Amino acid sequence: QTGGDTYLWSTGETTQSITVSPTKTKGYEVKVKSGDCEDSDEVNVFVESLIEEEILVSAGSDRSICVGETVTLSATGGVSYKWSNGESGKSIVVNPTETTTFSVEGTDGRTSDTADVTVYVEDINLDLGRNLTIKQGEEVKLTASGGDTYEWSNGESTESIVIRPEETIIISVTAFKNGCQDSDSIQISVEKNIEEIPLNPSIEVEKNWTICVGEKIVLSANGNGSFKWSTGDEKASIEVSPKRTTIYTVSASINGKTVLEQVLVNVDQSCGEQSVNNLSIQAHPNPSYGEVNFRVTGIEKQSELKIYDINGRLVFFDKISDLLILKQITYNLSELPKGVYIVHVSNSIKQITTKILLI
């Protein structure tokens, strides 16, 4: 170096010239002063090696993950890299589903090197099996596998549990191992025991009826079995219109067994349309389910209509006007109990009586 009064090299020397012998390419700097002025310069000495230096590529230490997780792998020691899964770059992100070893080749343009790294995948793969169906009162053993510790939804922590559910339930378990976990559940359906009760025939009927001559009535049987009436009908309900008091028999049969019941239909020859001194009364329908029409003729002055039960208690009362020669009045008697009732129409001169049947 020239042109200065003093010199300072980056090696620490202060002479105008220095001798160096670097083993690799290196840069040297010198500062020159002359009075109040100062300047600097740098020179590079390039060293060409007769022996190519080898590079050392590393892929890092082995890794452990849980199934489903991802992990980043990084290589060092080279300038460019190529991985065994086809990717390039210093770092790659992988998501193996099983334990896998990845290789990487690194190069600096002159030499290359390879390295391996293994990713261990922890897959617990917990499986309680298919849903179960058991009889009520039976025990069932459930076993979990693949973990180091377990937590069941019923609070137990052993590998296997024995339960006896009384109704259909869903039970679950979580397994833990090396920081990983997996869960599974199973439904246990319980078939309840139904006690078999032998089915016997039975009949329920209204045993006593009273109707007016010429009227019809429906007789009905309830219960178990196939029904047959003494009329020859094979159904639960029949319609009859006896001319005189009659006893009807109905049977019910099942499993080779038969039971019988009898129904008495009393025919009142005196009820129906009644007439006294041109005063008449006719009730229809009779029997009735509640609504009864009364046709009263011969009313010459205001009359009273009274209805009594079979014990003589007055249960209904109304006044009938004498404004019409022909009078039909409708009453809804559905609130009265089923049975026979006496209807009495009277005024100061005439009176007449008939019967009705509410069913």
Short mmCIF file of C-alpha atoms in Angstrom, two decimals:
data_model
loop_
_atom_site.label_atom_id
_atom_site.label_comp_id
_atom_site.label_asym_id
_atom_site.label_seq_id
_atom_site.Cartn_x
_atom_site.Cartn_y
_atom_site.Cartn_z
CA GLN A 1 0.00 0.00 0.00
CA THR A 2 1.34 3.53 -0.80
CA GLY A 3 0.51 7.21 -0.32
CA GLY A 4 0.28 7.36 3.46
CA ASP A 5 2.30 8.18 6.53
CA THR A 6 0.94 5.33 8.68
CA TYR A 7 -0.72 1.97 7.94
CA LEU A 8 -2.96 -0.41 9.94
CA TRP A 9 -3.87 -3.84 8.56
CA SER A 10 -6.75 -6.03 9.75
CA THR A 11 -4.05 -8.49 10.81
CA GLY A 12 -2.72 -5.86 13.25
CA GLU A 13 0.44 -5.16 11.31
CA THR A 14 1.50 -1.53 10.65
CA THR A 15 4.04 -1.90 7.87
CA GLN A 16 3.45 -0.67 4.38
CA SER A 17 3.54 -4.26 3.08
CA ILE A 18 2.54 -7.54 4.72
CA THR A 19 2.90 -11.19 3.77
CA VAL A 20 -0.07 -13.57 4.27
CA SER A 21 -0.65 -17.29 3.69
CA PRO A 22 -4.40 -18.06 4.19
CA THR A 23 -5.68 -21.63 3.97
CA LYS A 24 -8.96 -20.51 2.52
CA THR A 25 -10.28 -17.53 0.69
CA LYS A 26 -10.03 -14.51 2.96
CA GLY A 27 -10.31 -10.73 2.82
CA TYR A 28 -7.79 -8.23 4.27
CA GLU A 29 -8.39 -4.53 5.08
CA VAL A 30 -5.88 -1.68 5.52
CA LYS A 31 -6.37 1.86 6.87
CA VAL A 32 -3.99 4.65 5.66
CA LYS A 33 -3.44 8.06 7.30
CA SER A 34 -1.60 11.10 5.93
CA GLY A 35 -1.87 14.18 8.11
CA ASP A 36 -5.52 14.74 8.83
CA CYS A 37 -6.62 12.59 5.95
CA GLU A 38 -7.61 8.91 6.20
CA ASP A 39 -8.56 6.23 3.68
CA SER A 40 -9.08 2.45 3.62
CA ASP A 41 -9.09 -0.40 1.14
CA GLU A 42 -9.69 -4.16 1.07
CA VAL A 43 -8.16 -7.00 -0.85
CA ASN A 44 -9.38 -10.64 -1.17
CA VAL A 45 -7.01 -13.53 -1.41
CA PHE A 46 -8.76 -16.49 -3.11
CA VAL A 47 -7.49 -19.93 -2.13
CA GLU A 48 -8.20 -22.83 -4.44
CA SER A 49 -8.18 -26.18 -2.66
CA LEU A 50 -6.74 -29.09 -4.53
CA ILE A 51 -8.93 -31.46 -2.40
CA GLU A 52 -12.78 -31.12 -2.53
CA GLU A 53 -14.24 -30.68 0.95
CA GLU A 54 -17.11 -33.05 1.76
CA ILE A 55 -20.40 -31.69 3.21
CA LEU A 56 -22.30 -33.30 6.09
CA VAL A 57 -26.10 -33.31 5.69
CA SER A 58 -28.43 -33.87 8.68
CA ALA A 59 -32.21 -34.38 8.76
CA GLY A 60 -32.52 -33.86 12.50
CA SER A 61 -33.45 -36.30 15.23
CA ASP A 62 -36.25 -38.86 14.96
CA ARG A 63 -39.76 -37.58 15.79
CA SER A 64 -42.90 -39.07 17.41
CA ILE A 65 -46.48 -37.96 16.64
CA CYS A 66 -50.04 -39.17 17.19
CA VAL A 67 -51.96 -40.49 14.21
CA GLY A 68 -53.54 -37.60 12.33
CA GLU A 69 -50.93 -35.04 13.39
CA THR A 70 -48.38 -33.27 11.14
CA VAL A 71 -44.66 -32.66 11.76
CA THR A 72 -42.04 -30.38 10.14
CA LEU A 73 -38.73 -31.98 9.08
CA SER A 74 -35.69 -29.76 8.45
CA ALA A 75 -32.33 -30.56 6.80
CA THR A 76 -28.98 -28.83 7.28
CA GLY A 77 -25.43 -29.02 5.81
CA GLY A 78 -26.23 -28.43 2.12
CA VAL A 79 -27.33 -25.68 -0.20
CA SER A 80 -30.22 -27.50 -1.90
CA TYR A 81 -32.18 -30.60 -0.87
CA LYS A 82 -34.38 -33.33 -2.28
CA TRP A 83 -36.52 -35.54 -0.04
CA SER A 84 -37.61 -39.15 -0.58
CA ASN A 85 -41.27 -38.12 -0.83
CA GLY A 86 -40.44 -36.00 -3.88
CA GLU A 87 -40.45 -32.64 -2.17
CA SER A 88 -37.56 -30.16 -2.24
CA GLY A 89 -36.49 -27.45 0.13
CA LYS A 90 -34.80 -27.23 3.44
CA SER A 91 -38.03 -27.97 5.42
CA ILE A 92 -41.06 -30.09 4.60
CA VAL A 93 -44.36 -30.83 6.42
CA VAL A 94 -45.44 -34.49 6.54
CA ASN A 95 -48.49 -36.34 7.88
CA PRO A 96 -47.71 -40.08 7.86
CA THR A 97 -50.43 -42.51 8.98
CA GLU A 98 -47.85 -45.06 10.10
CA THR A 99 -44.22 -45.03 11.20
CA THR A 100 -42.16 -43.85 8.21
CA THR A 101 -38.45 -43.12 7.51
CA PHE A 102 -37.78 -40.09 5.28
CA SER A 103 -34.45 -39.60 3.41
CA VAL A 104 -33.00 -36.31 2.23
CA GLU A 105 -30.10 -35.64 -0.19
CA GLY A 106 -28.24 -32.33 0.21
CA THR A 107 -25.68 -30.78 -2.13
CA ASP A 108 -23.53 -27.64 -2.36
CA GLY A 109 -23.05 -27.95 -6.09
CA ARG A 110 -19.80 -29.88 -5.84
CA THR A 111 -20.45 -32.67 -3.32
CA SER A 112 -23.57 -34.24 -1.81
CA ASP A 113 -24.63 -36.22 1.25
CA THR A 114 -27.78 -38.03 2.47
CA ALA A 115 -29.44 -38.40 5.84
CA ASP A 116 -32.48 -40.22 7.28
CA VAL A 117 -35.07 -39.29 9.88
CA THR A 118 -37.81 -41.57 11.22
CA VAL A 119 -41.29 -40.32 12.22
CA TYR A 120 -42.86 -42.72 14.70
CA VAL A 121 -46.70 -42.68 14.53
CA GLU A 122 -48.60 -43.68 17.68
CA ASP A 123 -51.90 -45.22 16.56
CA ILE A 124 -53.97 -46.54 19.48
CA ASN A 125 -56.80 -47.69 17.18
CA LEU A 126 -59.30 -48.34 19.97
CA ASP A 127 -62.21 -50.59 18.92
CA LEU A 128 -64.96 -51.93 21.21
CA GLY A 129 -66.53 -53.91 18.38
CA ARG A 130 -70.09 -53.95 17.05
CA ASN A 131 -73.18 -52.93 19.00
CA LEU A 132 -74.64 -55.70 21.18
CA THR A 133 -78.11 -56.95 22.04
CA ILE A 134 -78.57 -58.88 25.30
CA LYS A 135 -81.43 -60.23 27.38
CA GLN A 136 -82.51 -58.37 30.47
CA GLY A 137 -80.42 -59.56 33.44
CA GLU A 138 -77.46 -60.75 31.35
CA GLU A 139 -73.89 -59.54 31.95
CA VAL A 140 -71.59 -58.29 29.22
CA LYS A 141 -67.79 -57.87 29.31
CA LEU A 142 -66.23 -54.99 27.39
CA THR A 143 -62.47 -54.87 26.71
CA ALA A 144 -60.41 -51.95 25.42
CA SER A 145 -56.92 -52.28 23.93
CA GLY A 146 -54.06 -50.22 22.54
CA GLY A 147 -53.58 -47.85 25.46
CA ASP A 148 -51.62 -47.65 28.69
CA THR A 149 -54.52 -46.20 30.73
CA TYR A 150 -58.30 -46.03 30.21
CA GLU A 151 -61.28 -43.93 31.27
CA TRP A 152 -64.79 -45.43 30.90
CA SER A 153 -67.98 -43.35 30.87
CA ASN A 154 -69.22 -45.28 33.93
CA GLY A 155 -66.18 -44.10 35.93
CA GLU A 156 -64.07 -47.28 35.74
CA SER A 157 -60.42 -47.20 34.65
CA THR A 158 -59.49 -50.85 34.03
CA GLU A 159 -58.80 -52.42 30.65
CA SER A 160 -61.95 -54.58 30.89
CA ILE A 161 -65.27 -53.95 32.63
CA VAL A 162 -68.33 -56.13 33.30
CA ILE A 163 -71.76 -54.47 33.31
CA ARG A 164 -75.38 -55.63 33.60
CA PRO A 165 -77.56 -52.89 32.10
CA GLU A 166 -81.31 -52.91 32.81
CA GLU A 167 -82.11 -50.84 29.74
CA THR A 168 -80.49 -49.87 26.45
CA ILE A 169 -77.36 -47.74 27.05
CA ILE A 170 -74.36 -46.30 25.19
CA ILE A 171 -71.02 -46.66 26.98
CA SER A 172 -67.73 -45.10 25.83
CA VAL A 173 -64.02 -45.39 26.71
CA THR A 174 -60.92 -43.26 26.06
CA ALA A 175 -57.44 -44.85 25.84
CA PHE A 176 -54.21 -42.91 26.53
CA LYS A 177 -50.64 -43.76 25.44
CA ASN A 178 -47.47 -41.66 25.01
CA GLY A 179 -49.40 -38.42 25.01
CA CYS A 180 -51.91 -39.71 22.43
CA GLN A 181 -55.52 -40.75 22.92
CA ASP A 182 -58.39 -42.42 21.08
CA SER A 183 -62.06 -42.99 21.96
CA ASP A 184 -64.80 -45.43 20.98
CA SER A 185 -68.34 -46.19 22.10
CA ILE A 186 -70.79 -49.08 21.88
CA GLN A 187 -74.56 -49.38 22.22
CA ILE A 188 -75.92 -52.25 24.28
CA SER A 189 -79.60 -52.91 23.58
CA VAL A 190 -81.53 -54.72 26.31
CA GLU A 191 -84.47 -56.93 25.37
CA LYS A 192 -86.83 -56.89 28.31
CA ASN A 193 -88.39 -60.17 29.40
CA ILE A 194 -92.11 -60.21 28.74
CA GLU A 195 -93.92 -62.72 30.89
CA GLU A 196 -96.15 -64.87 28.76
CA ILE A 197 -99.65 -64.97 30.20
CA PRO A 198 -101.98 -67.65 28.81
CA LEU A 199 -104.88 -65.98 27.00
CA ASN A 200 -108.28 -67.14 28.23
CA PRO A 201 -111.69 -66.37 26.72
CA SER A 202 -113.83 -63.77 28.44
CA ILE A 203 -117.16 -62.03 27.86
CA GLU A 204 -118.63 -58.80 29.19
CA VAL A 205 -122.30 -58.08 28.40
CA GLU A 206 -125.22 -56.07 29.75
CA LYS A 207 -127.39 -58.95 31.00
CA ASN A 208 -130.84 -57.37 31.37
CA TRP A 209 -132.79 -55.23 28.90
CA THR A 210 -136.42 -54.10 28.61
CA ILE A 211 -137.97 -52.96 25.33
CA CYS A 212 -141.41 -52.32 23.93
CA VAL A 213 -143.01 -54.83 21.61
CA GLY A 214 -141.92 -54.31 18.00
CA GLU A 215 -138.78 -52.40 18.94
CA LYS A 216 -135.19 -53.36 18.09
CA ILE A 217 -132.13 -53.50 20.35
CA VAL A 218 -128.41 -54.08 19.78
CA LEU A 219 -126.71 -56.60 22.05
CA SER A 220 -122.91 -56.29 22.30
CA ALA A 221 -120.25 -58.53 23.82
CA ASN A 222 -116.72 -57.46 24.79
CA GLY A 223 -113.78 -59.66 25.78
CA ASN A 224 -111.33 -62.20 24.34
CA GLY A 225 -112.04 -64.91 21.81
CA SER A 226 -114.36 -65.56 18.90
CA PHE A 227 -118.02 -64.88 19.67
CA LYS A 228 -121.10 -66.88 18.72
CA TRP A 229 -124.71 -66.08 19.62
CA SER A 230 -127.63 -68.44 20.00
CA THR A 231 -129.09 -66.71 16.91
CA GLY A 232 -126.24 -68.22 14.87
CA ASP A 233 -124.44 -64.88 14.44
CA GLU A 234 -120.66 -65.01 14.86
CA LYS A 235 -119.84 -61.41 15.66
CA ALA A 236 -119.55 -59.22 18.73
CA SER A 237 -122.78 -57.26 18.21
CA ILE A 238 -126.20 -58.36 16.97
CA GLU A 239 -129.54 -56.61 16.50
CA VAL A 240 -132.68 -58.37 17.76
CA SER A 241 -136.40 -57.57 17.91
CA PRO A 242 -138.10 -60.30 19.92
CA LYS A 243 -141.91 -60.39 20.11
CA ARG A 244 -141.80 -61.75 23.63
CA THR A 245 -139.31 -61.90 26.49
CA THR A 246 -136.28 -63.89 25.27
CA ILE A 247 -132.96 -65.13 26.67
CA TYR A 248 -130.01 -64.91 24.27
CA THR A 249 -126.78 -66.88 24.81
CA VAL A 250 -123.34 -65.76 23.64
CA SER A 251 -120.11 -67.78 23.80
CA ALA A 252 -116.44 -66.84 23.51
CA SER A 253 -113.83 -69.43 22.50
CA ILE A 254 -110.02 -69.31 22.47
CA ASN A 255 -107.21 -71.86 22.89
CA GLY A 256 -109.77 -74.66 23.05
CA LYS A 257 -111.64 -73.04 25.95
CA THR A 258 -115.20 -71.66 25.88
CA VAL A 259 -117.21 -69.46 28.25
CA LEU A 260 -120.92 -68.56 28.09
CA GLU A 261 -123.09 -65.61 29.11
CA GLN A 262 -126.84 -65.01 28.88
CA VAL A 263 -128.72 -61.80 28.07
CA LEU A 264 -132.37 -61.33 29.06
CA VAL A 265 -134.44 -59.08 26.80
CA ASN A 266 -137.76 -58.38 28.50
CA VAL A 267 -140.52 -57.33 26.08
CA ASP A 268 -143.10 -54.99 27.63
CA GLN A 269 -146.37 -55.52 25.77
CA SER A 270 -147.92 -52.45 27.35
CA CYS A 271 -145.42 -49.75 26.31
CA GLY A 272 -145.17 -47.94 23.01
CA GLU A 273 -148.06 -45.83 21.78
CA GLN A 274 -150.76 -45.37 24.43
CA SER A 275 -154.19 -43.76 23.99
CA VAL A 276 -156.84 -42.84 26.58
CA ASN A 277 -159.91 -40.70 25.85
CA ASN A 278 -158.38 -39.38 22.60
CA LEU A 279 -155.22 -38.45 24.50
CA SER A 280 -152.26 -40.42 23.08
CA ILE A 281 -148.50 -40.45 23.46
CA GLN A 282 -145.89 -42.14 21.32
CA ALA A 283 -142.12 -42.21 22.06
CA HIS A 284 -139.49 -42.86 19.39
CA PRO A 285 -136.88 -44.07 19.02
CA ASN A 286 -137.46 -46.45 21.88
CA PRO A 287 -134.95 -47.71 23.09
CA SER A 288 -132.95 -44.49 22.69
CA TYR A 289 -129.35 -43.44 23.24
CA GLY A 290 -130.56 -40.18 24.77
CA GLU A 291 -132.67 -38.13 22.38
CA VAL A 292 -136.41 -39.06 22.49
CA ASN A 293 -139.27 -37.64 20.42
CA PHE A 294 -142.69 -37.58 22.11
CA ARG A 295 -145.76 -37.18 19.91
CA VAL A 296 -148.73 -36.23 22.03
CA THR A 297 -152.24 -35.80 20.61
CA GLY A 298 -155.58 -34.90 22.16
CA ILE A 299 -154.26 -32.05 24.29
CA GLU A 300 -157.23 -29.79 25.05
CA LYS A 301 -155.65 -27.71 27.73
CA GLN A 302 -152.26 -27.26 29.34
CA SER A 303 -150.77 -30.57 30.46
CA GLU A 304 -147.67 -31.76 32.31
CA LEU A 305 -145.09 -34.30 31.14
CA LYS A 306 -143.26 -36.04 33.96
CA ILE A 307 -140.60 -38.77 33.77
CA TYR A 308 -139.94 -41.12 36.71
CA ASP A 309 -137.24 -43.74 37.19
CA ILE A 310 -138.16 -47.30 38.14
CA ASN A 311 -137.90 -46.34 41.82
CA GLY A 312 -140.58 -43.67 41.42
CA ARG A 313 -138.26 -40.65 41.63
CA LEU A 314 -139.17 -37.68 39.41
CA VAL A 315 -136.20 -37.07 37.08
CA PHE A 316 -137.72 -34.78 34.43
CA PHE A 317 -140.62 -32.29 34.19
CA ASP A 318 -142.10 -30.05 31.47
CA LYS A 319 -145.39 -28.28 30.71
CA ILE A 320 -147.15 -28.99 27.39
CA SER A 321 -149.20 -26.15 25.89
CA ASP A 322 -152.76 -26.76 24.60
CA LEU A 323 -152.20 -24.48 21.59
CA LEU A 324 -151.72 -27.37 19.15
CA ILE A 325 -153.92 -30.33 18.42
CA LEU A 326 -150.86 -32.33 17.30
CA LYS A 327 -147.72 -31.86 19.35
CA GLN A 328 -144.25 -33.43 18.99
CA ILE A 329 -141.59 -32.51 21.52
CA THR A 330 -137.95 -33.64 21.54
CA TYR A 331 -135.96 -34.03 24.76
CA ASN A 332 -132.30 -34.90 25.19
CA LEU A 333 -132.18 -37.31 28.12
CA SER A 334 -128.58 -38.48 27.62
CA GLU A 335 -127.61 -37.24 31.09
CA LEU A 336 -129.96 -39.76 32.71
CA PRO A 337 -128.56 -43.21 33.61
CA LYS A 338 -129.36 -46.14 31.34
CA GLY A 339 -132.54 -47.98 32.21
CA VAL A 340 -136.35 -48.02 32.06
CA TYR A 341 -138.32 -44.82 32.77
CA ILE A 342 -142.06 -44.11 33.19
CA VAL A 343 -143.45 -41.17 31.17
CA HIS A 344 -146.64 -39.61 32.58
CA VAL A 345 -148.72 -36.98 30.72
CA SER A 346 -151.70 -35.49 32.53
CA ASN A 347 -154.01 -32.50 32.90
CA SER A 348 -157.03 -31.80 35.07
CA ILE A 349 -159.15 -34.08 32.90
CA LYS A 350 -156.99 -36.76 31.30
CA GLN A 351 -153.78 -38.66 31.95
CA ILE A 352 -151.74 -41.31 30.12
CA THR A 353 -148.60 -43.31 30.88
CA THR A 354 -145.93 -45.06 28.74
CA LYS A 355 -142.39 -46.45 29.17
CA ILE A 356 -139.07 -45.60 27.52
CA LEU A 357 -135.72 -47.36 27.60
CA LEU A 358 -132.42 -45.44 27.58
CA ILE A 359 -129.41 -47.45 26.43
#
